[in-house]
Amino acid sequence: MNKILAVILLTLIITFSHLYLTNFIYPQTYLGKLPVAGLTQKQVRQQITAVEKIKLLLKDRVYEYPISKLGVIVESDKTLKDLFAPQSVLTFVRSLFLTRTVKPTLIFSQDFYHFTLSTVFDLSKQPESLSIDQINKTIIYQNPQQYKIDTESLKSLITENYGTKNILKPQVYKLENDLKKNIHIQNQKLAAAFQKPLKIVIQKAGELQTLTITPAELKNLMLIDYLSADNLLDVQVSSSVFTDFYQKNALLLAQDRDKKVSASQLKADVLSAFTTRLQGASTDTVLAKIDYVPNSEGNLAPKYLEIDISQQKMYLFANGQFISRHNISTGLYYPTPTGQFKILNKALNAYSDLYHVWMPFWMAFYYGPKLNAYFGIHELPYWVAGDGQKIQRPREFLGSPHTGGCVALDIGAARQVYDFVEVGTPVYVFD
């Protein structure tokens, strides 16, 4: 009886062992990181084919993607074959003491590579911004924190964690855009340009005198902007700061009331020197020349004439820019009126009944009730002698008062001024 029971028990053990060895996964067996010990083929197949989504942790953000969108396909038959082979008593006994890990067989299609290579993750905590620090004269760029997933890292994590609910944390790499590189280079140029002082050398009374603009003063003078689309620095001189600088050094920049360093020219020269530095040249000096300068800076009207009686000079301005300067002769026998006027009429040649002379390129700007006559701008006048000879006032009169109140210009210069103005053009006369 006991022998019969023993035989039955042994038969049951053998039968159970055979069934277990052939139908169940051995102890301490993992599919990647997924424990599958004791599961049947059907159970494992259901588990690995039931995977629908994968969660990714990038920095501090979690993204969830359907497995189909990632282009990952599991070969369940090949995976099950690897899990169940070889199945023997020896491997079963070994599994009681040693862990066995089987990697699932996965296919990573072109969709997977397209996902990793083309998908950009914007992990910025602040929006992209570009601004100018006008104190330190630097371009400040808050670039977007954009990343891509490392392809091999994600493949490895999916393979290891397939079928689990683990959140995967693949390696990422940051994308560097060209704008950030360009701004870095421009900031280096600005730092180099502001590093050294700029010297203004002034020719004054036969001597050279020096005025130094320190790096701090230079930063205060310059206004910068950055045109990102063209990768260009737009640099200007601050008009208000430059005016303060010029007035502060007015004595050094002038010889007398009429002769001084032109403020507009000096401003342009400082800008030119600085932009030359930005181009990589080591420009340390600006040469400033003292000369006759106008009373205005081209800001009195869109287009106008300026006449300075003390200098015996005329200046032409248009659109805020200095156009030209001419020697003149103003009133000696009757003073040229001062103030603000405008061109009243024009004629290619006009005759003065008062002085009996012809006045080419006539431009009237004032009517004098005392003389009952117009005052105008014209070429050096001439008269015709009895023999028909044309006699013109000498050109040596230019540069000093010699007229009856009009403003005389040199031959050629009067035609230029005549073509420049039209009726209504403002005329400013300074004493």
Tab-separated table of C-alpha atoms in Angstrom:
chain	number	residue	atom	x	y	z
A	1	MET	CA	0.000	0.000	0.000
A	2	ASN	CA	2.733	2.386	0.972
A	3	LYS	CA	4.573	1.534	-2.231
A	4	ILE	CA	1.474	2.314	-4.270
A	5	LEU	CA	1.077	5.690	-2.533
A	6	ALA	CA	4.716	6.455	-3.074
A	7	VAL	CA	4.410	5.633	-6.748
A	8	ILE	CA	1.296	7.802	-7.066
A	9	LEU	CA	3.003	10.686	-5.233
A	10	LEU	CA	6.114	10.415	-7.366
A	11	THR	CA	3.960	10.326	-10.494
A	12	LEU	CA	2.137	13.457	-9.373
A	13	ILE	CA	5.420	15.228	-8.616
A	14	ILE	CA	6.849	14.275	-11.994
A	15	THR	CA	3.658	15.336	-13.751
A	16	PHE	CA	3.525	18.656	-11.865
A	17	SER	CA	7.194	19.298	-12.484
A	18	HIS	CA	6.784	18.592	-16.179
A	19	LEU	CA	3.799	20.887	-16.401
A	20	TYR	CA	5.647	23.652	-14.505
A	21	LEU	CA	8.840	23.233	-16.458
A	22	THR	CA	7.041	23.488	-19.769
A	23	ASN	CA	4.246	25.989	-19.043
A	24	PHE	CA	5.463	28.429	-16.351
A	25	ILE	CA	8.390	30.834	-16.222
A	26	TYR	CA	10.990	29.900	-13.654
A	27	PRO	CA	11.534	31.811	-10.383
A	28	GLN	CA	13.571	35.061	-10.289
A	29	THR	CA	13.049	35.678	-14.000
A	30	TYR	CA	12.648	39.236	-15.306
A	31	LEU	CA	11.647	40.594	-18.651
A	32	GLY	CA	13.823	43.660	-18.520
A	33	LYS	CA	12.761	45.053	-15.147
A	34	LEU	CA	9.340	43.389	-15.243
A	35	PRO	CA	9.058	40.373	-12.871
A	36	VAL	CA	7.464	37.485	-14.793
A	37	ALA	CA	8.245	34.484	-12.568
A	38	GLY	CA	5.393	31.967	-12.399
A	39	LEU	CA	3.508	33.412	-15.349
A	40	THR	CA	2.318	31.401	-18.302
A	41	GLN	CA	3.002	32.263	-21.910
A	42	LYS	CA	-0.530	33.553	-22.249
A	43	GLN	CA	-0.176	35.796	-19.233
A	44	VAL	CA	3.153	37.219	-20.414
A	45	ARG	CA	1.795	37.780	-23.930
A	46	GLN	CA	-1.195	39.632	-22.505
A	47	GLN	CA	1.081	41.782	-20.351
A	48	ILE	CA	3.540	42.832	-23.038
A	49	THR	CA	0.898	43.385	-25.719
A	50	ALA	CA	-1.204	45.458	-23.326
A	51	VAL	CA	1.417	48.250	-23.203
A	52	GLU	CA	-0.276	51.335	-24.653
A	53	LYS	CA	1.611	54.339	-23.239
A	54	ILE	CA	5.062	55.316	-22.107
A	55	LYS	CA	5.805	58.200	-19.752
A	56	LEU	CA	8.977	60.273	-20.136
A	57	LEU	CA	10.485	62.562	-17.502
A	58	LEU	CA	12.453	65.443	-19.048
A	59	LYS	CA	13.942	67.730	-16.422
A	60	ASP	CA	10.917	68.407	-14.214
A	61	ARG	CA	8.194	67.713	-16.780
A	62	VAL	CA	6.401	64.452	-17.567
A	63	TYR	CA	5.263	63.631	-21.099
A	64	GLU	CA	3.042	60.696	-22.035
A	65	TYR	CA	3.074	59.121	-25.490
A	66	PRO	CA	1.151	56.233	-27.070
A	67	ILE	CA	3.541	53.399	-27.829
A	68	SER	CA	2.270	53.399	-31.405
A	69	LYS	CA	3.281	57.047	-31.882
A	70	LEU	CA	6.776	56.255	-30.707
A	71	GLY	CA	7.097	53.603	-33.393
A	72	VAL	CA	7.979	50.764	-30.977
A	73	ILE	CA	6.729	47.240	-31.801
A	74	VAL	CA	7.212	44.184	-29.581
A	75	GLU	CA	7.943	40.811	-31.153
A	76	SER	CA	5.960	38.738	-28.635
A	77	ASP	CA	6.714	35.323	-30.154
A	78	LYS	CA	10.473	35.910	-30.141
A	79	THR	CA	10.305	37.365	-26.647
A	80	LEU	CA	8.334	34.365	-25.290
A	81	LYS	CA	10.709	31.929	-26.953
A	82	ASP	CA	13.633	33.603	-25.181
A	83	LEU	CA	11.802	33.481	-21.845
A	84	PHE	CA	10.919	29.779	-22.046
A	85	ALA	CA	14.130	28.381	-23.494
A	86	PRO	CA	15.953	26.479	-22.325
A	87	GLN	CA	13.552	24.838	-19.851
A	88	SER	CA	15.170	22.040	-17.844
A	89	VAL	CA	15.494	20.776	-14.297
A	90	LEU	CA	18.993	22.215	-14.109
A	91	THR	CA	17.916	25.726	-15.152
A	92	PHE	CA	14.964	25.501	-12.819
A	93	VAL	CA	17.209	24.646	-9.863
A	94	ARG	CA	19.591	27.434	-10.884
A	95	SER	CA	16.718	29.954	-10.986
A	96	LEU	CA	16.080	29.279	-7.310
A	97	PHE	CA	19.409	30.919	-6.501
A	98	LEU	CA	20.259	33.224	-9.449
A	99	THR	CA	18.350	36.057	-11.123
A	100	ARG	CA	17.739	35.756	-14.859
A	101	THR	CA	16.969	38.767	-17.042
A	102	VAL	CA	15.666	38.509	-20.573
A	103	LYS	CA	15.407	41.582	-22.781
A	104	PRO	CA	12.216	41.883	-24.792
A	105	THR	CA	12.671	41.772	-28.553
A	106	LEU	CA	11.578	45.196	-29.800
A	107	ILE	CA	11.501	46.766	-33.226
A	108	PHE	CA	12.256	50.491	-33.353
A	109	SER	CA	10.778	51.706	-36.610
A	110	GLN	CA	11.560	54.847	-38.617
A	111	ASP	CA	8.843	56.596	-36.606
A	112	PHE	CA	10.921	56.154	-33.466
A	113	TYR	CA	13.985	57.762	-35.020
A	114	HIS	CA	11.876	60.544	-36.485
A	115	PHE	CA	10.490	61.205	-33.007
A	116	THR	CA	13.866	61.436	-31.299
A	117	LEU	CA	15.586	63.385	-34.058
A	118	SER	CA	12.864	65.915	-34.839
A	119	THR	CA	10.911	66.422	-31.617
A	120	VAL	CA	12.070	69.532	-29.727
A	121	PHE	CA	11.081	69.948	-26.102
A	122	ASP	CA	10.889	73.529	-24.887
A	123	LEU	CA	11.655	73.348	-21.176
A	124	SER	CA	12.005	77.116	-20.720
A	125	LYS	CA	10.815	78.616	-17.465
A	126	GLN	CA	10.970	82.120	-18.915
A	127	PRO	CA	9.999	83.326	-22.402
A	128	GLU	CA	12.676	84.117	-24.963
A	129	SER	CA	13.736	87.757	-24.700
A	130	LEU	CA	16.379	90.127	-26.017
A	131	SER	CA	17.240	93.449	-24.395
A	132	ILE	CA	20.065	95.961	-24.175
A	133	ASP	CA	21.809	96.926	-20.950
A	134	GLN	CA	22.553	100.576	-21.724
A	135	ILE	CA	24.539	100.949	-18.487
A	136	ASN	CA	27.036	98.143	-19.093
A	137	LYS	CA	26.553	98.240	-22.885
A	138	THR	CA	25.837	94.542	-23.329
A	139	ILE	CA	23.184	92.555	-25.146
A	140	ILE	CA	21.131	90.397	-22.786
A	141	TYR	CA	19.563	87.311	-24.293
A	142	GLN	CA	17.252	84.906	-22.516
A	143	ASN	CA	17.435	81.979	-24.897
A	144	PRO	CA	14.823	79.225	-24.985
A	145	GLN	CA	15.745	76.043	-23.095
A	146	GLN	CA	15.203	73.594	-25.914
A	147	TYR	CA	16.221	69.941	-25.808
A	148	LYS	CA	16.132	66.729	-27.798
A	149	ILE	CA	16.136	63.167	-26.480
A	150	ASP	CA	19.207	61.024	-26.982
A	151	THR	CA	18.085	58.197	-29.258
A	152	GLU	CA	20.189	55.359	-27.814
A	153	SER	CA	19.370	56.349	-24.251
A	154	LEU	CA	15.641	56.139	-24.908
A	155	LYS	CA	15.989	52.819	-26.763
A	156	SER	CA	17.829	51.313	-23.823
A	157	LEU	CA	15.303	52.559	-21.255
A	158	ILE	CA	12.300	51.309	-23.240
A	159	THR	CA	13.930	47.912	-23.649
A	160	GLU	CA	14.750	47.640	-19.944
A	161	ASN	CA	11.399	48.897	-18.674
A	162	TYR	CA	9.012	47.550	-21.278
A	163	GLY	CA	5.768	46.430	-19.687
A	164	THR	CA	6.406	48.260	-16.381
A	165	LYS	CA	4.732	51.445	-15.233
A	166	ASN	CA	8.089	53.119	-14.620
A	167	ILE	CA	8.526	56.721	-15.758
A	168	LEU	CA	11.530	56.797	-18.052
A	169	LYS	CA	14.186	59.489	-17.710
A	170	PRO	CA	16.226	59.473	-20.931
A	171	GLN	CA	19.328	61.541	-21.504
A	172	VAL	CA	18.698	64.851	-23.267
A	173	TYR	CA	20.965	67.346	-24.978
A	174	LYS	CA	20.460	71.078	-25.199
A	175	LEU	CA	20.061	72.823	-28.539
A	176	GLU	CA	22.262	75.857	-29.070
A	177	ASN	CA	20.902	78.402	-31.558
A	178	ASP	CA	22.941	80.692	-33.783
A	179	LEU	CA	21.489	83.808	-32.157
A	180	LYS	CA	23.130	83.021	-28.827
A	181	LYS	CA	26.487	82.502	-30.534
A	182	ASN	CA	26.127	85.729	-32.518
A	183	ILE	CA	25.242	87.740	-29.416
A	184	HIS	CA	28.251	86.340	-27.569
A	185	ILE	CA	30.530	87.530	-30.377
A	186	GLN	CA	28.887	90.983	-30.464
A	187	ASN	CA	29.266	91.360	-26.700
A	188	GLN	CA	32.957	90.554	-27.039
A	189	LYS	CA	33.281	93.284	-29.688
A	190	LEU	CA	31.509	95.792	-27.436
A	191	ALA	CA	33.711	94.932	-24.457
A	192	ALA	CA	36.863	95.439	-26.551
A	193	ALA	CA	35.584	98.727	-28.022
A	194	PHE	CA	34.839	100.194	-24.588
A	195	GLN	CA	38.039	98.936	-23.007
A	196	LYS	CA	40.315	101.887	-23.822
A	197	PRO	CA	39.864	105.690	-23.609
A	198	LEU	CA	39.382	107.795	-26.732
A	199	LYS	CA	41.570	110.867	-27.149
A	200	ILE	CA	40.422	114.025	-28.942
A	201	VAL	CA	43.422	115.958	-30.267
A	202	ILE	CA	42.585	119.633	-30.941
A	203	GLN	CA	44.565	121.923	-33.223
A	204	LYS	CA	44.373	125.228	-31.379
A	205	ALA	CA	46.480	128.342	-31.913
A	206	GLY	CA	49.267	126.338	-33.514
A	207	GLU	CA	49.385	123.815	-30.692
A	208	LEU	CA	47.900	120.380	-30.085
A	209	GLN	CA	45.753	119.954	-27.010
A	210	THR	CA	44.206	116.683	-25.823
A	211	LEU	CA	40.807	115.907	-24.381
A	212	THR	CA	40.324	112.327	-23.123
A	213	ILE	CA	37.054	110.435	-23.076
A	214	THR	CA	37.381	107.720	-20.435
A	215	PRO	CA	35.865	104.243	-20.956
A	216	ALA	CA	33.109	105.128	-18.469
A	217	GLU	CA	32.348	108.382	-20.316
A	218	LEU	CA	32.416	106.531	-23.620
A	219	LYS	CA	29.824	104.051	-22.341
A	220	ASN	CA	27.677	106.941	-21.227
A	221	LEU	CA	27.987	108.611	-24.633
A	222	MET	CA	27.088	105.637	-26.802
A	223	LEU	CA	23.657	104.138	-27.377
A	224	ILE	CA	23.587	100.613	-28.742
A	225	ASP	CA	20.966	98.416	-30.308
A	226	TYR	CA	21.145	94.963	-31.840
A	227	LEU	CA	19.437	94.026	-35.100
A	228	SER	CA	19.106	90.283	-34.591
A	229	ALA	CA	17.697	89.568	-38.054
A	230	ASP	CA	20.864	90.979	-39.676
A	231	ASN	CA	23.255	90.271	-36.779
A	232	LEU	CA	24.297	93.930	-36.758
A	233	LEU	CA	25.060	96.403	-34.003
A	234	ASP	CA	23.341	99.771	-34.397
A	235	VAL	CA	25.413	102.366	-32.554
A	236	GLN	CA	24.569	106.041	-32.060
A	237	VAL	CA	25.891	108.910	-29.956
A	238	SER	CA	23.408	110.143	-27.353
A	239	SER	CA	22.558	113.720	-28.363
A	240	SER	CA	21.774	114.882	-24.834
A	241	VAL	CA	24.880	113.323	-23.279
A	242	PHE	CA	27.087	114.643	-26.077
A	243	THR	CA	25.648	118.172	-25.662
A	244	ASP	CA	26.528	118.072	-21.949
A	245	PHE	CA	30.011	116.785	-22.783
A	246	TYR	CA	30.566	119.508	-25.407
A	247	GLN	CA	29.351	122.304	-23.125
A	248	LYS	CA	31.481	121.016	-20.254
A	249	ASN	CA	34.581	121.258	-22.456
A	250	ALA	CA	33.499	124.339	-24.437
A	251	LEU	CA	36.559	126.415	-23.535
A	252	LEU	CA	38.959	123.769	-24.755
A	253	LEU	CA	36.933	123.179	-27.915
A	254	ALA	CA	36.791	126.874	-28.937
A	255	GLN	CA	39.249	129.570	-29.925
A	256	ASP	CA	36.815	132.463	-29.838
A	257	ARG	CA	33.132	133.178	-30.394
A	258	ASP	CA	33.118	132.234	-34.080
A	259	LYS	CA	35.871	129.638	-34.347
A	260	LYS	CA	35.470	126.349	-32.531
A	261	VAL	CA	35.320	122.619	-33.028
A	262	SER	CA	32.098	121.795	-34.851
A	263	ALA	CA	29.870	119.924	-32.433
A	264	SER	CA	28.149	117.986	-35.197
A	265	GLN	CA	31.459	117.058	-36.825
A	266	LEU	CA	33.009	116.002	-33.516
A	267	LYS	CA	29.942	113.889	-32.747
A	268	ALA	CA	30.238	112.195	-36.131
A	269	ASP	CA	33.991	111.640	-35.669
A	270	VAL	CA	33.519	110.040	-32.234
A	271	LEU	CA	30.890	107.712	-33.698
A	272	SER	CA	33.164	106.868	-36.624
A	273	ALA	CA	36.083	106.061	-34.309
A	274	PHE	CA	33.917	103.824	-32.134
A	275	THR	CA	32.411	101.906	-35.058
A	276	THR	CA	35.934	101.423	-36.383
A	277	ARG	CA	36.825	99.827	-33.056
A	278	LEU	CA	33.854	97.479	-33.393
A	279	GLN	CA	35.313	96.342	-36.703
A	280	GLY	CA	38.492	95.289	-34.916
A	281	ALA	CA	40.763	98.291	-35.492
A	282	SER	CA	42.583	99.915	-32.592
A	283	THR	CA	41.459	103.520	-33.005
A	284	ASP	CA	42.535	105.678	-30.076
A	285	THR	CA	42.530	109.229	-31.462
A	286	VAL	CA	40.120	111.685	-33.070
A	287	LEU	CA	41.639	114.782	-34.691
A	288	ALA	CA	39.396	117.822	-34.170
A	289	LYS	CA	39.911	121.029	-36.141
A	290	ILE	CA	38.881	124.476	-34.933
A	291	ASP	CA	37.116	126.428	-37.672
A	292	TYR	CA	34.161	128.672	-38.297
A	293	VAL	CA	30.991	126.907	-37.229
A	294	PRO	CA	27.304	127.713	-37.667
A	295	ASN	CA	25.057	128.875	-34.868
A	296	SER	CA	22.662	125.953	-35.347
A	297	GLU	CA	22.951	122.213	-35.887
A	298	GLY	CA	20.519	121.802	-38.751
A	299	ASN	CA	17.526	121.620	-36.428
A	300	LEU	CA	15.770	124.937	-37.153
A	301	ALA	CA	13.740	123.702	-40.138
A	302	PRO	CA	13.722	120.833	-42.636
A	303	LYS	CA	15.699	123.067	-45.009
A	304	TYR	CA	17.073	126.543	-44.387
A	305	LEU	CA	19.858	129.109	-44.826
A	306	GLU	CA	21.899	130.443	-41.935
A	307	ILE	CA	23.782	133.730	-42.321
A	308	ASP	CA	26.366	134.811	-39.739
A	309	ILE	CA	27.311	138.496	-40.098
A	310	SER	CA	30.241	138.365	-37.657
A	311	GLN	CA	31.746	135.409	-39.535
A	312	GLN	CA	30.708	136.647	-42.991
A	313	LYS	CA	29.600	133.080	-43.698
A	314	MET	CA	26.469	131.386	-45.040
A	315	TYR	CA	25.518	127.799	-44.140
A	316	LEU	CA	23.070	125.526	-45.941
A	317	PHE	CA	21.166	122.802	-44.060
A	318	ALA	CA	18.710	120.130	-45.235
A	319	ASN	CA	17.107	117.249	-43.311
A	320	GLY	CA	19.253	117.947	-40.266
A	321	GLN	CA	22.480	117.704	-42.273
A	322	PHE	CA	25.060	120.373	-43.055
A	323	ILE	CA	25.218	120.850	-46.848
A	324	SER	CA	27.764	123.569	-47.578
A	325	ARG	CA	29.385	126.807	-46.388
A	326	HIS	CA	30.102	129.967	-48.396
A	327	ASN	CA	31.935	133.232	-47.874
A	328	ILE	CA	29.671	136.278	-48.105
A	329	SER	CA	29.676	140.056	-47.915
A	330	THR	CA	26.950	141.806	-45.901
A	331	GLY	CA	25.818	145.361	-45.396
A	332	LEU	CA	28.302	148.198	-44.925
A	333	TYR	CA	26.374	151.262	-46.125
A	334	TYR	CA	23.195	149.927	-44.579
A	335	PRO	CA	23.124	147.043	-42.076
A	336	THR	CA	21.844	143.652	-43.095
A	337	PRO	CA	18.748	142.920	-40.967
A	338	THR	CA	18.988	140.110	-38.401
A	339	GLY	CA	16.308	137.664	-37.360
A	340	GLN	CA	14.151	135.011	-38.956
A	341	PHE	CA	12.957	135.495	-42.535
A	342	LYS	CA	11.986	133.477	-45.582
A	343	ILE	CA	12.621	133.653	-49.320
A	344	LEU	CA	9.971	135.987	-50.746
A	345	ASN	CA	10.751	135.825	-54.436
A	346	LYS	CA	13.428	134.696	-56.885
A	347	ALA	CA	14.784	135.904	-60.197
A	348	LEU	CA	17.708	134.832	-62.361
A	349	ASN	CA	18.734	138.483	-62.587
A	350	ALA	CA	17.351	141.591	-60.894
A	351	TYR	CA	18.138	145.308	-61.148
A	352	SER	CA	18.548	147.716	-58.214
A	353	ASP	CA	17.168	151.184	-58.872
A	354	LEU	CA	18.753	152.246	-55.596
A	355	TYR	CA	22.352	151.268	-56.422
A	356	HIS	CA	22.017	150.901	-60.208
A	357	VAL	CA	23.536	147.433	-60.402
A	358	TRP	CA	22.461	144.060	-61.686
A	359	MET	CA	22.154	141.242	-59.128
A	360	PRO	CA	22.341	137.729	-60.649
A	361	PHE	CA	20.458	134.889	-58.937
A	362	TRP	CA	18.330	137.205	-56.851
A	363	MET	CA	16.591	135.819	-53.734
A	364	ALA	CA	14.647	138.411	-51.702
A	365	PHE	CA	14.140	137.680	-47.978
A	366	TYR	CA	13.085	141.037	-46.398
A	367	TYR	CA	11.302	144.245	-47.374
A	368	GLY	CA	12.753	147.377	-45.733
A	369	PRO	CA	10.086	150.059	-45.378
A	370	LYS	CA	12.670	152.772	-44.621
A	371	LEU	CA	14.418	152.212	-47.912
A	372	ASN	CA	11.258	151.087	-49.666
A	373	ALA	CA	13.308	148.260	-51.086
A	374	TYR	CA	13.874	144.530	-50.793
A	375	PHE	CA	16.940	143.003	-49.154
A	376	GLY	CA	18.139	139.866	-50.856
A	377	ILE	CA	20.828	137.311	-51.470
A	378	HIS	CA	22.582	137.425	-54.830
A	379	GLU	CA	25.813	136.978	-56.717
A	380	LEU	CA	28.422	139.765	-56.636
A	381	PRO	CA	26.612	142.610	-58.430
A	382	TYR	CA	27.780	144.178	-61.670
A	383	TRP	CA	26.981	147.193	-63.789
A	384	VAL	CA	27.435	147.910	-67.488
A	385	ALA	CA	29.738	150.775	-68.475
A	386	GLY	CA	29.026	153.191	-71.266
A	387	ASP	CA	31.113	151.140	-73.656
A	388	GLY	CA	29.036	148.046	-72.840
A	389	GLN	CA	31.694	146.480	-70.645
A	390	LYS	CA	30.437	144.408	-67.698
A	391	ILE	CA	32.098	145.479	-64.428
A	392	GLN	CA	31.625	143.222	-61.421
A	393	ARG	CA	32.322	143.971	-57.776
A	394	PRO	CA	35.690	142.473	-56.798
A	395	ARG	CA	35.702	139.020	-55.213
A	396	GLU	CA	38.032	140.386	-52.534
A	397	PHE	CA	34.969	142.033	-50.982
A	398	LEU	CA	33.826	138.592	-49.835
A	399	GLY	CA	34.642	137.964	-46.178
A	400	SER	CA	33.919	141.524	-45.054
A	401	PRO	CA	30.942	143.946	-45.177
A	402	HIS	CA	30.773	145.875	-48.479
A	403	THR	CA	27.139	145.896	-49.612
A	404	GLY	CA	24.200	148.205	-49.176
A	405	GLY	CA	22.443	145.681	-46.931
A	406	CYS	CA	22.078	142.644	-49.187
A	407	VAL	CA	24.069	139.406	-48.872
A	408	ALA	CA	26.511	138.913	-51.748
A	409	LEU	CA	27.863	135.521	-52.773
A	410	ASP	CA	30.749	134.462	-54.988
A	411	ILE	CA	30.319	133.576	-58.648
A	412	GLY	CA	29.100	129.967	-58.774
A	413	ALA	CA	28.133	129.852	-55.097
A	414	ALA	CA	25.115	132.086	-55.730
A	415	ARG	CA	23.815	129.664	-58.371
A	416	GLN	CA	24.153	126.762	-55.905
A	417	VAL	CA	22.172	128.629	-53.253
A	418	TYR	CA	19.600	129.754	-55.843
A	419	ASP	CA	18.995	126.134	-56.890
A	420	PHE	CA	18.881	125.036	-53.239
A	421	VAL	CA	16.093	127.337	-52.054
A	422	GLU	CA	12.542	127.926	-53.154
A	423	VAL	CA	10.059	130.607	-52.222
A	424	GLY	CA	9.257	130.056	-48.561
A	425	THR	CA	12.620	128.565	-47.520
A	426	PRO	CA	13.517	129.937	-44.035
A	427	VAL	CA	16.477	132.311	-43.668
A	428	TYR	CA	18.091	132.876	-40.249
A	429	VAL	CA	20.431	135.859	-39.922
A	430	PHE	CA	22.708	136.095	-36.870
A	431	ASP	CA	24.740	139.171	-35.995
